[in-house]
Amino acid sequence: MSDKIDFQSLSFGMRRIGWIRFWTQSILGVVVAAVLLFSNVVNNSEGQLGLTPGLSLTTISLILLLFSLWQGWLIVRAGRAIASNARPSRGQTCKLIKRGLVVDLLGILFGLIGYQALMGALFIQASSQTTGQLITATSDIPITGLEILSVLSNTQVIAAHFFGLCFSLWLLRRIYK
């Protein structure tokens, strides 16, 4: 009887954390996709040439986030299956969660490298600006709000992967409890 209660508790926990993970990553992913789409539509060819590598890495991290969303959905399904008679084994469930961990770690890695590329380009652009002059040279390109928004999209995708990583680690701890 206690085994059935444990499986029900594990099933409820996996479903609840799976849904929280899924919706948290979905909301942050929509923000990232909207900002990346907006920055591609309103592309300022003069000022954003240095941001292209960082935005490309952010896009790769977003694609990994989509795969992580799918993993979150599979975690919810596995939680439902644990409550039924045809429950997956502990190894199968852990393999599913560990795959999500690896995807989130790769997403964080690409996001961090993209962040470094974005901030490096913005630092070079900011350090080339002259301050305190009434008339600026034509080589001075000011940092625009769109460029700062690109950095924000990058931090949002890193945050989404971080939340997925935290929830997956909690689930692994719960399974081996």
Coordinates of C-alpha atoms in Angstrom, one line a residue:
M1 CA 0.0 0.0 0.0
S2 CA 2.8 2.4 0.8
D3 CA 4.3 1.8 -2.7
K4 CA 1.1 2.9 -4.3
I5 CA 1.1 6.1 -2.2
D6 CA 4.8 6.7 -3.2
F7 CA 3.9 6.3 -6.8
Q8 CA 1.0 8.7 -6.6
S9 CA 3.1 11.3 -4.8
L10 CA 5.9 10.9 -7.4
S11 CA 3.3 11.1 -10.2
F12 CA 1.8 14.3 -8.8
G13 CA 5.2 15.9 -8.2
M14 CA 6.4 15.1 -11.7
R15 CA 3.2 16.4 -13.3
R16 CA 3.2 19.6 -11.2
I17 CA 6.9 20.3 -11.7
G18 CA 6.7 19.3 -15.4
W19 CA 3.9 21.8 -16.0
I20 CA 5.6 24.6 -14.1
R21 CA 8.8 23.9 -16.1
F22 CA 6.8 23.8 -19.4
W23 CA 4.9 27.0 -18.8
T24 CA 7.9 29.0 -17.4
Q25 CA 10.0 28.0 -20.3
S26 CA 7.1 28.7 -22.7
I27 CA 6.6 32.2 -21.5
L28 CA 10.3 33.1 -21.6
G29 CA 10.6 31.4 -25.0
V30 CA 7.8 33.5 -26.4
V31 CA 9.5 36.7 -25.1
V32 CA 12.8 35.6 -26.7
A33 CA 11.2 34.7 -30.0
A34 CA 9.3 38.0 -30.2
V35 CA 12.4 40.0 -29.5
L36 CA 14.5 38.1 -32.0
L37 CA 11.8 38.4 -34.6
F38 CA 11.4 42.1 -33.9
S39 CA 15.2 42.6 -34.1
N40 CA 15.3 40.9 -37.5
V41 CA 12.4 42.9 -38.8
V42 CA 13.7 46.3 -37.6
N43 CA 17.3 45.4 -38.4
N44 CA 19.5 48.5 -38.3
S45 CA 22.2 47.5 -40.7
E46 CA 24.5 50.3 -39.6
G47 CA 24.7 49.6 -35.9
Q48 CA 24.0 45.9 -35.5
L49 CA 26.6 44.4 -37.7
G50 CA 28.6 43.3 -34.7
L51 CA 25.6 41.7 -33.0
T52 CA 25.1 39.0 -35.6
P53 CA 27.2 36.2 -34.0
G54 CA 25.6 36.8 -30.6
L55 CA 22.1 36.8 -32.1
S56 CA 22.9 33.6 -34.0
L57 CA 24.0 31.9 -30.8
T58 CA 20.9 33.2 -29.1
T59 CA 18.8 31.6 -31.9
I60 CA 20.6 28.3 -31.4
S61 CA 19.8 28.5 -27.7
L62 CA 16.2 29.2 -28.5
I63 CA 16.0 26.1 -30.7
L64 CA 17.4 24.1 -27.8
L65 CA 14.8 25.7 -25.6
L66 CA 12.1 24.4 -28.0
F67 CA 13.6 20.9 -27.6
S68 CA 13.6 21.5 -23.8
L69 CA 9.9 22.4 -24.0
W70 CA 9.2 19.1 -25.7
Q71 CA 11.2 17.3 -22.9
G72 CA 9.1 19.1 -20.3
W73 CA 5.9 17.8 -22.0
L74 CA 7.4 14.3 -22.0
I75 CA 8.0 14.7 -18.2
V76 CA 4.4 15.5 -17.7
R77 CA 3.4 12.4 -19.7
A78 CA 5.8 10.3 -17.7
G79 CA 4.3 11.6 -14.5
R80 CA 0.9 10.5 -15.8
A81 CA 2.2 7.1 -16.7
I82 CA 3.7 6.6 -13.3
A83 CA 0.2 6.8 -11.8
S84 CA -1.1 4.1 -14.2
N85 CA -0.3 0.4 -14.2
A86 CA 2.0 0.7 -17.2
R87 CA 4.5 2.9 -15.4
P88 CA 8.0 3.4 -16.9
S89 CA 11.0 2.2 -15.0
R90 CA 13.1 4.4 -12.9
G91 CA 15.9 4.2 -15.5
Q92 CA 13.7 5.3 -18.3
T93 CA 12.4 8.2 -16.3
C94 CA 15.9 9.3 -15.2
K95 CA 17.1 9.0 -18.8
L96 CA 14.3 11.4 -19.9
I97 CA 15.1 13.9 -17.2
K98 CA 18.9 13.6 -17.8
R99 CA 18.3 14.3 -21.5
G100 CA 16.5 17.5 -20.5
L101 CA 19.4 18.4 -18.3
V102 CA 21.9 18.0 -21.1
V103 CA 19.8 20.1 -23.4
D104 CA 19.4 22.9 -20.8
L105 CA 23.1 22.8 -20.1
L106 CA 23.9 23.2 -23.9
G107 CA 21.3 26.0 -24.1
I108 CA 23.0 27.8 -21.2
L109 CA 26.4 27.3 -22.9
F110 CA 25.3 28.7 -26.2
G111 CA 23.4 31.5 -24.5
L112 CA 26.5 32.5 -22.4
I113 CA 28.8 32.5 -25.4
G114 CA 26.2 34.6 -27.3
Y115 CA 26.0 36.9 -24.3
Q116 CA 29.7 37.4 -24.4
A117 CA 29.6 38.1 -28.1
L118 CA 26.8 40.6 -27.7
M119 CA 28.4 42.4 -24.8
G120 CA 31.8 42.5 -26.5
A121 CA 30.3 44.1 -29.6
L122 CA 28.4 46.6 -27.5
F123 CA 31.5 47.4 -25.4
I124 CA 33.5 48.1 -28.5
Q125 CA 30.7 50.3 -29.8
A126 CA 30.3 52.1 -26.5
S127 CA 34.0 52.7 -26.1
S128 CA 34.3 54.3 -29.6
Q129 CA 31.7 56.9 -28.7
T130 CA 32.8 60.3 -27.8
T131 CA 31.2 62.0 -24.8
G132 CA 30.8 65.7 -24.0
Q133 CA 30.9 67.0 -27.5
L134 CA 28.1 68.9 -29.2
I135 CA 29.0 67.6 -32.6
T136 CA 29.8 64.0 -33.0
A137 CA 31.8 62.4 -35.8
T138 CA 30.0 60.3 -38.4
S139 CA 31.8 57.2 -37.2
D140 CA 30.1 57.3 -33.8
I141 CA 27.1 54.9 -33.8
P142 CA 25.0 55.2 -30.7
I143 CA 23.9 52.1 -28.9
T144 CA 20.2 51.7 -29.6
G145 CA 17.4 50.3 -27.5
L146 CA 17.0 47.5 -30.0
E147 CA 20.6 46.4 -29.2
I148 CA 19.9 46.4 -25.5
L149 CA 16.7 44.5 -26.2
S150 CA 18.8 41.9 -28.0
V151 CA 20.9 41.4 -24.9
L152 CA 17.7 41.1 -22.9
S153 CA 16.5 38.3 -25.2
N154 CA 19.7 36.5 -24.6
T155 CA 19.4 36.8 -20.8
Q156 CA 15.8 35.5 -21.1
V157 CA 16.8 32.4 -22.9
I158 CA 19.6 31.8 -20.4
A159 CA 17.0 32.2 -17.6
A160 CA 14.6 29.8 -19.3
H161 CA 17.3 27.1 -19.5
F162 CA 18.3 27.8 -15.9
F163 CA 14.8 27.2 -14.7
G164 CA 14.6 24.0 -16.7
L165 CA 17.9 22.9 -15.2
C166 CA 16.7 23.6 -11.6
F167 CA 13.4 21.8 -12.1
S168 CA 15.1 18.8 -13.7
L169 CA 17.6 18.5 -10.8
W170 CA 14.7 18.7 -8.4
L171 CA 12.9 15.9 -10.2
L172 CA 16.0 13.7 -10.2
R173 CA 16.4 14.2 -6.5
R174 CA 12.7 13.3 -6.1
I175 CA 13.0 10.1 -8.1
Y176 CA 16.0 8.9 -6.2
K177 CA 14.5 9.8 -2.8

